[in-house]
Short mmCIF file of C-alpha atoms in Angstrom, two decimals:
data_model
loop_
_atom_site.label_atom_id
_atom_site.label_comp_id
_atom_site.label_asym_id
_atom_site.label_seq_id
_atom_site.Cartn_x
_atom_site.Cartn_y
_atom_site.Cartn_z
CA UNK A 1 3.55 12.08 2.64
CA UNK A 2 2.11 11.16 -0.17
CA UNK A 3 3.67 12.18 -4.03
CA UNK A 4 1.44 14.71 -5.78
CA UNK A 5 2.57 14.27 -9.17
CA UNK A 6 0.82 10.75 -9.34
CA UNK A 7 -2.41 12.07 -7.44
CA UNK A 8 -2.60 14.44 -10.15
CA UNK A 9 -2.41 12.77 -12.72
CA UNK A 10 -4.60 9.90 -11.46
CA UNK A 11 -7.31 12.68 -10.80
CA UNK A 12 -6.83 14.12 -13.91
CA UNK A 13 -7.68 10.93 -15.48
CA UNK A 14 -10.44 10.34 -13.11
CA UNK A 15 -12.08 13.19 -14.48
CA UNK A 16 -12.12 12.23 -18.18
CA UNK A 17 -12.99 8.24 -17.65
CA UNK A 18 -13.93 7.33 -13.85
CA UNK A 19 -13.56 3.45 -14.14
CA UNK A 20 -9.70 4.09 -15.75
CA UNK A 21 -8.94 5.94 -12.35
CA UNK A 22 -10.50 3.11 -10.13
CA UNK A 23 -8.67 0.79 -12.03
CA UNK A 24 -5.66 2.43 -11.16
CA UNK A 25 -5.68 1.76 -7.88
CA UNK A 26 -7.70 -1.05 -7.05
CA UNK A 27 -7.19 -3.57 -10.11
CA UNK A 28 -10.21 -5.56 -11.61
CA UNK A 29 -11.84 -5.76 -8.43
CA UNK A 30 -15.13 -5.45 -7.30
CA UNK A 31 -14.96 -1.25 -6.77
CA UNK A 32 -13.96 -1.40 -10.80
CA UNK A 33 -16.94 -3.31 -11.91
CA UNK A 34 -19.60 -0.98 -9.57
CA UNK A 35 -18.00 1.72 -10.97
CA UNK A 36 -18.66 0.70 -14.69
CA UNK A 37 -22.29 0.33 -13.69
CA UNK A 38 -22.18 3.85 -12.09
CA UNK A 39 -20.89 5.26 -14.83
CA UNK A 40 -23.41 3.58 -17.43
CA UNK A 41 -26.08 5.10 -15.38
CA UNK A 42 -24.88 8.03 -14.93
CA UNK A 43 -21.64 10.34 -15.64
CA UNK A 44 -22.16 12.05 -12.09
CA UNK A 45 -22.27 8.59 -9.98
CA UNK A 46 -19.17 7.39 -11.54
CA UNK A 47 -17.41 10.01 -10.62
CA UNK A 48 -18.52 11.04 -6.86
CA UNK A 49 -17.70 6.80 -6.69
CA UNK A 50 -14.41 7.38 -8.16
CA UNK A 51 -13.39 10.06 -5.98
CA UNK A 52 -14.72 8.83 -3.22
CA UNK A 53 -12.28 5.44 -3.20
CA UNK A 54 -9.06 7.68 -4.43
CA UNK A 55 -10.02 9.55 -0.71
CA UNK A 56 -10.19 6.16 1.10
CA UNK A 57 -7.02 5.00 -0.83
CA UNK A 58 -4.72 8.33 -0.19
CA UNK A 59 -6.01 8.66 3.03
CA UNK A 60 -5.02 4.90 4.26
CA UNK A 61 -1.64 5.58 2.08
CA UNK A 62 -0.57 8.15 4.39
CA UNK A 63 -2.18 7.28 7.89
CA UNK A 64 -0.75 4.37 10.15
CA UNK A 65 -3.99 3.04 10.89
CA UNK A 66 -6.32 2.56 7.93
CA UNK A 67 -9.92 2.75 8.49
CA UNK A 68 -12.21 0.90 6.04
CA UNK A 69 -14.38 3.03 4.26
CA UNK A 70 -18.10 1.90 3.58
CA UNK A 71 -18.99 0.60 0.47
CA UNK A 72 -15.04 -0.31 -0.27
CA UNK A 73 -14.23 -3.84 -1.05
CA UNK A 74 -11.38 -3.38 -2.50
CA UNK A 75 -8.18 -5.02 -0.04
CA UNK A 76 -5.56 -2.39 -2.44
CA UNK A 77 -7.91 0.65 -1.44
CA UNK A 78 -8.02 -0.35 2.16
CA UNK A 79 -4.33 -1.13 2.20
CA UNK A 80 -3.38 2.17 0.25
CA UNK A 81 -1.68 0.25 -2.15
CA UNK A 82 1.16 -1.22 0.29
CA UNK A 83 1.60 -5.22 0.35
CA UNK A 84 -0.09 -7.12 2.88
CA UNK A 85 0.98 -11.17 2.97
CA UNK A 86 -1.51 -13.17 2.74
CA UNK A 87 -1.63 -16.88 3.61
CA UNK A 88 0.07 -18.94 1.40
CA UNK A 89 1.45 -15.78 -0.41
CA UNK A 90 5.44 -15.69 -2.18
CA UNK A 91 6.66 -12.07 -1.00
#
């Protein structure tokens, strides 16, 4: 099960500045950079985006078998932040 003190706070923070919250938890990625747009064109898409990829990313945190959500390209998000080798990677 997931902590609720973090989720909290990150959705607490999510609230006030969506792209600081997507940042969180995917990095500079792609999801971070649509969500800047979103949020320059309006306050309301940056935040249904926001929210929408801290679901996909608690949800795949706590299940065994992570399901991609659409319109996420972040590999942290799908993950749920845990590590996933790569080719070539140095655990």
């Amino acid at each position: 099960m997931a902590a609720t003190g973090p989720m909290i706070c990150l959705i607490l923070i999510t609230l006030f500045i969506p792209p600081l919250g997507v940042f969180l938890i995917s990095g500079c990625s792609v999801d971070f950079l649509i969500n800047i747009c979103l949020t320059l064109l309006g306050y309301l898409p940056g935040h249904i985006h926001a929210f929408y990829l801290e679901y996909v990313y608690y949800h795949n945190k706590t299940s065994e078998t992570p399901r991609r959500g659409a319109g996420v390209y972040s590999e942290r998000i799908y993950n749920g932040g845990r590590y996933q080798p790569s080719y070539g990677s140095i655990p």
